[in-house]
Amino acid sequence: MATHNPHTTAWFRSFRPLPEPALRLVCLPHAGGTPAAYRGWSAHLPLNVELLATCYPGRQDRLGQPPIECMPDMVDALLTALLPLSDLPMVLFGHSMGASIAFETALLLEHNHGIAPEALLLSGRRAPRLLTGRPPYLGGDEAIMADVRRLDETSSTVLDEPDLRDLVLPAIRADYRLLGTYKPTLDGVSSAPITAYVGDDDPDITEEHILGWTAHTSAHFTHRVFPGGHFYLAECESELVADVVTQLAHSITGTLS
């Protein structure tokens, strides 16, 4: 069960609270996602790395709060929640929509507050200049649900149950609108090293698409391709987190145990 500790807010869930972490790994879920996407990660992390899984408004115990429908509002709210946590080194990991949120938040955190993450780990998302296509939200709920099923047929079965669908669809709808209206910072460059990840069978993203992230860091860039589709990270959890730990060790030598 996720718990709260003095370092977390409504925005974050900690599945393994630590009294004195050396580093915080902040994980941002995909569209429609919840902190549960990262529930198993703590078991694979060093004992002094605190994982904080982000809970966007409009889901889980924030169900009564209106979901956020545009990227600037999401980034501003997340930034406010992150600033009190900047007393320790921080790494941002984002998957799909979460990758874009992580990138835009990192830019604002650095440019407005002089705080750069130790690393940006961006998964299942094209580089900003390669984001194309007609946004599904323009087709209404049916188009949104069709896209959810296309990307994750197994997990999307919740949409087949009317009562559950009524609970989750408002957040999914807002996330798709956020993505569809998102105007990426095309020339944004972070001083944090970037690692980009993708599944080799992702229907929308290729290795070439994630290589575009190299233009958005003034530091080191690397990438990894894992077996699987858009949600490869569920099937390859231990392997992915092992690579994340490697990137953490490269970023902050001597602090992990």
Short mmCIF file of C-alpha atoms in Angstrom, two decimals:
data_model
loop_
_atom_site.label_atom_id
_atom_site.label_comp_id
_atom_site.label_asym_id
_atom_site.label_seq_id
_atom_site.Cartn_x
_atom_site.Cartn_y
_atom_site.Cartn_z
CA MET A 1 0.00 0.00 0.00
CA ALA A 2 1.25 3.49 -0.84
CA THR A 3 1.87 5.69 2.16
CA HIS A 4 2.52 9.32 2.85
CA ASN A 5 5.57 10.67 4.62
CA PRO A 6 6.67 14.21 5.53
CA HIS A 7 8.22 14.69 2.09
CA THR A 8 5.16 13.80 0.02
CA THR A 9 2.07 15.77 -0.88
CA ALA A 10 -1.22 15.02 -2.59
CA TRP A 11 0.83 14.75 -5.77
CA PHE A 12 3.08 11.85 -4.75
CA ARG A 13 2.84 8.33 -3.38
CA SER A 14 5.71 6.54 -1.70
CA PHE A 15 5.55 2.74 -1.63
CA ARG A 16 8.71 2.49 0.50
CA PRO A 17 9.21 5.64 2.59
CA LEU A 18 12.81 6.27 3.63
CA PRO A 19 13.96 8.32 6.63
CA GLU A 20 17.08 9.68 4.92
CA PRO A 21 17.10 9.08 1.16
CA ALA A 22 20.12 10.12 -0.88
CA LEU A 23 18.08 10.69 -4.04
CA ARG A 24 14.45 10.99 -5.14
CA LEU A 25 13.20 9.29 -8.28
CA VAL A 26 9.98 11.03 -9.33
CA CYS A 27 7.92 8.93 -11.75
CA LEU A 28 5.18 10.38 -13.95
CA PRO A 29 2.52 8.06 -15.44
CA HIS A 30 1.03 7.88 -18.92
CA ALA A 31 -2.34 9.32 -19.98
CA GLY A 32 -5.00 7.79 -17.76
CA GLY A 33 -2.28 6.34 -15.55
CA THR A 34 -1.95 6.25 -11.77
CA PRO A 35 0.89 5.76 -9.27
CA ALA A 36 0.15 2.03 -9.37
CA ALA A 37 2.15 1.85 -12.61
CA TYR A 38 5.29 2.14 -10.47
CA ARG A 39 4.20 0.03 -7.49
CA GLY A 40 6.79 -2.70 -8.09
CA TRP A 41 9.77 -0.47 -8.75
CA SER A 42 10.93 0.05 -5.16
CA ALA A 43 11.81 -3.63 -4.82
CA HIS A 44 14.45 -3.16 -7.54
CA LEU A 45 15.90 0.16 -6.35
CA PRO A 46 18.87 0.81 -4.03
CA LEU A 47 17.85 1.22 -0.40
CA ASN A 48 18.64 4.95 -0.35
CA VAL A 49 16.62 5.87 -3.46
CA GLU A 50 13.11 7.07 -2.64
CA LEU A 51 10.56 6.53 -5.38
CA LEU A 52 7.77 9.09 -5.56
CA ALA A 53 4.99 8.05 -7.95
CA THR A 54 2.97 10.99 -9.21
CA CYS A 55 -0.79 11.09 -8.79
CA TYR A 56 -2.39 13.57 -11.16
CA PRO A 57 -5.70 15.18 -10.08
CA GLY A 58 -8.88 13.33 -10.95
CA ARG A 59 -7.84 9.78 -10.02
CA GLN A 60 -7.43 7.51 -6.98
CA ASP A 61 -7.87 9.55 -3.80
CA ARG A 62 -7.85 12.74 -5.90
CA LEU A 63 -10.93 11.57 -7.79
CA GLY A 64 -12.98 14.51 -6.52
CA GLN A 65 -10.52 17.05 -7.93
CA PRO A 66 -10.96 18.23 -11.52
CA PRO A 67 -8.36 16.76 -13.87
CA ILE A 68 -5.96 19.15 -15.58
CA GLU A 69 -6.57 19.64 -19.30
CA CYS A 70 -3.56 21.67 -20.49
CA MET A 71 0.18 21.24 -20.22
CA PRO A 72 1.06 24.68 -18.75
CA ASP A 73 -1.37 24.18 -15.87
CA MET A 74 -0.07 20.66 -15.25
CA VAL A 75 3.55 21.79 -15.23
CA ASP A 76 2.88 24.79 -12.98
CA ALA A 77 1.04 22.64 -10.43
CA LEU A 78 3.63 19.87 -10.50
CA LEU A 79 6.46 22.36 -10.18
CA THR A 80 4.88 23.82 -7.04
CA ALA A 81 4.74 20.33 -5.56
CA LEU A 82 8.33 19.50 -6.55
CA LEU A 83 10.08 22.60 -5.26
CA PRO A 84 9.91 21.57 -1.57
CA LEU A 85 11.54 18.27 -2.58
CA SER A 86 14.54 19.93 -4.21
CA ASP A 87 16.60 19.67 -1.02
CA LEU A 88 17.90 16.36 -2.41
CA PRO A 89 19.13 15.30 -5.85
CA MET A 90 16.18 14.44 -8.06
CA VAL A 91 15.70 12.35 -11.20
CA LEU A 92 12.54 12.50 -13.30
CA PHE A 93 11.18 9.45 -15.12
CA GLY A 94 8.14 9.85 -17.36
CA HIS A 95 6.34 7.41 -19.62
CA SER A 96 4.35 8.55 -22.67
CA MET A 97 2.42 11.65 -21.57
CA GLY A 98 4.55 11.60 -18.42
CA ALA A 99 7.69 12.00 -20.52
CA SER A 100 6.45 15.29 -21.98
CA ILE A 101 5.40 16.49 -18.53
CA ALA A 102 8.81 15.56 -17.14
CA PHE A 103 10.61 17.38 -19.94
CA GLU A 104 8.59 20.59 -19.69
CA THR A 105 8.80 20.56 -15.88
CA ALA A 106 12.56 20.08 -15.98
CA LEU A 107 12.97 23.06 -18.31
CA LEU A 108 10.89 25.30 -16.06
CA LEU A 109 12.58 24.02 -12.91
CA GLU A 110 16.00 24.84 -14.33
CA HIS A 111 15.28 28.09 -16.15
CA ASN A 112 13.06 29.68 -13.47
CA HIS A 113 14.61 28.26 -10.30
CA GLY A 114 18.16 27.24 -11.25
CA ILE A 115 17.52 23.62 -10.28
CA ALA A 116 18.28 20.94 -12.85
CA PRO A 117 17.34 17.29 -12.31
CA GLU A 118 20.29 14.95 -12.09
CA ALA A 119 18.84 13.09 -15.06
CA LEU A 120 15.78 12.94 -17.31
CA LEU A 121 14.56 9.43 -18.16
CA LEU A 122 11.98 9.65 -20.94
CA SER A 123 10.03 6.61 -22.07
CA GLY A 124 7.60 5.82 -24.88
CA ARG A 125 7.45 9.35 -26.27
CA ARG A 126 8.68 10.97 -29.46
CA ALA A 127 11.04 13.91 -29.26
CA PRO A 128 9.14 17.24 -29.40
CA ARG A 129 9.80 18.00 -33.07
CA LEU A 130 8.51 14.57 -34.08
CA LEU A 131 5.11 14.79 -32.40
CA THR A 132 2.60 14.52 -35.25
CA GLY A 133 -0.84 13.27 -36.09
CA ARG A 134 -4.48 14.20 -35.50
CA PRO A 135 -5.19 14.28 -31.74
CA PRO A 136 -7.69 11.52 -30.83
CA TYR A 137 -9.60 13.83 -28.47
CA LEU A 138 -10.98 15.65 -31.52
CA GLY A 139 -13.02 12.53 -32.27
CA GLY A 140 -14.72 12.50 -28.89
CA ASP A 141 -14.91 9.74 -26.29
CA GLU A 142 -15.24 6.91 -28.80
CA ALA A 143 -12.00 7.90 -30.53
CA ILE A 144 -10.24 8.28 -27.19
CA MET A 145 -11.36 4.87 -25.98
CA ALA A 146 -10.37 3.29 -29.29
CA ASP A 147 -6.88 4.73 -28.92
CA VAL A 148 -6.59 3.48 -25.34
CA ARG A 149 -7.59 -0.02 -26.48
CA ARG A 150 -5.15 0.13 -29.40
CA LEU A 151 -2.21 0.86 -27.13
CA ASP A 152 -3.11 -1.36 -24.16
CA GLU A 153 -5.82 -3.90 -24.94
CA THR A 154 -5.44 -5.78 -21.65
CA SER A 155 -5.62 -2.89 -19.20
CA SER A 156 -8.29 -1.07 -21.20
CA THR A 157 -10.90 -3.71 -20.31
CA VAL A 158 -11.97 -1.34 -17.52
CA LEU A 159 -13.64 0.70 -20.28
CA ASP A 160 -16.00 -2.21 -20.95
CA GLU A 161 -17.61 -1.87 -17.52
CA PRO A 162 -20.01 1.12 -17.53
CA ASP A 163 -19.61 1.98 -13.84
CA LEU A 164 -15.81 1.82 -13.97
CA ARG A 165 -15.74 3.65 -17.28
CA ASP A 166 -17.68 6.52 -15.75
CA LEU A 167 -15.05 6.77 -13.02
CA VAL A 168 -11.92 6.71 -15.17
CA LEU A 169 -13.03 8.36 -18.40
CA PRO A 170 -13.00 11.99 -17.14
CA ALA A 171 -9.29 11.74 -16.30
CA ILE A 172 -8.48 9.95 -19.57
CA ARG A 173 -10.45 12.54 -21.52
CA ALA A 174 -8.56 15.38 -19.81
CA ASP A 175 -5.20 13.72 -20.43
CA TYR A 176 -5.95 13.27 -24.12
CA ARG A 177 -7.00 16.91 -24.36
CA LEU A 178 -3.76 17.91 -22.61
CA LEU A 179 -1.78 15.92 -25.17
CA GLY A 180 -3.81 17.13 -28.13
CA THR A 181 -3.41 20.81 -27.25
CA TYR A 182 0.21 20.51 -26.11
CA LYS A 183 2.63 22.92 -27.80
CA PRO A 184 6.07 21.49 -27.02
CA THR A 185 9.09 23.63 -26.33
CA LEU A 186 10.83 22.76 -29.59
CA ASP A 187 14.11 24.48 -28.75
CA GLY A 188 14.17 23.48 -25.07
CA VAL A 189 17.53 22.17 -23.86
CA SER A 190 18.15 20.77 -20.40
CA SER A 191 21.54 20.53 -18.74
CA ALA A 192 20.44 17.17 -17.35
CA PRO A 193 21.57 14.04 -19.20
CA ILE A 194 18.71 12.31 -21.03
CA THR A 195 18.07 8.61 -21.43
CA ALA A 196 15.24 7.65 -23.80
CA TYR A 197 13.45 4.30 -23.78
CA VAL A 198 11.08 2.58 -26.20
CA GLY A 199 9.54 -0.82 -26.87
CA ASP A 200 10.59 -2.44 -30.12
CA ASP A 201 6.95 -3.15 -31.04
CA ASP A 202 5.48 0.23 -30.11
CA PRO A 203 2.88 1.00 -32.81
CA ASP A 204 3.61 4.73 -32.84
CA ILE A 205 7.23 5.21 -31.82
CA THR A 206 10.45 3.90 -33.32
CA GLU A 207 14.04 4.02 -32.20
CA GLU A 208 14.56 6.89 -34.65
CA HIS A 209 11.81 8.89 -32.94
CA ILE A 210 13.46 8.68 -29.51
CA LEU A 211 16.90 9.51 -30.91
CA GLY A 212 15.51 13.00 -31.50
CA TRP A 213 15.75 13.63 -27.75
CA THR A 214 19.51 14.03 -28.16
CA ALA A 215 18.90 17.63 -29.29
CA HIS A 216 17.31 18.48 -25.94
CA THR A 217 20.25 17.97 -23.62
CA SER A 218 23.56 19.76 -23.33
CA ALA A 219 24.88 16.75 -21.43
CA HIS A 220 25.09 13.04 -22.20
CA PHE A 221 22.39 11.24 -24.20
CA THR A 222 21.76 7.51 -24.36
CA HIS A 223 18.86 5.27 -25.28
CA ARG A 224 17.61 1.73 -24.81
CA VAL A 225 15.16 -0.42 -26.75
CA PHE A 226 13.25 -3.12 -24.86
CA PRO A 227 11.06 -5.93 -26.21
CA GLY A 228 7.37 -5.09 -26.17
CA GLY A 229 4.80 -2.55 -27.23
CA HIS A 230 3.89 0.86 -25.89
CA PHE A 231 3.63 -0.54 -22.36
CA TYR A 232 6.81 -2.61 -22.54
CA LEU A 233 7.72 -1.31 -19.07
CA ALA A 234 5.16 -3.62 -17.42
CA GLU A 235 6.65 -6.74 -19.03
CA CYS A 236 10.27 -5.61 -18.67
CA GLU A 237 10.00 -4.00 -15.24
CA SER A 238 13.08 -5.53 -13.62
CA GLU A 239 15.25 -4.97 -16.71
CA LEU A 240 14.06 -1.39 -17.12
CA VAL A 241 14.57 -0.50 -13.47
CA ALA A 242 18.04 -2.08 -13.60
CA ASP A 243 18.90 0.33 -16.42
CA VAL A 244 17.34 3.22 -14.48
CA VAL A 245 19.61 2.35 -11.54
CA THR A 246 22.59 2.41 -13.91
CA GLN A 247 21.64 5.89 -15.07
CA LEU A 248 21.22 7.03 -11.46
CA ALA A 249 24.68 5.74 -10.62
CA HIS A 250 26.17 7.57 -13.61
CA SER A 251 24.49 10.80 -12.53
CA ILE A 252 25.35 10.69 -8.85
CA THR A 253 28.49 8.67 -8.33
CA GLY A 254 29.01 7.42 -4.80
CA THR A 255 25.58 8.12 -3.31
CA LEU A 256 23.74 4.88 -4.13
CA SER A 257 23.79 1.75 -2.00
#
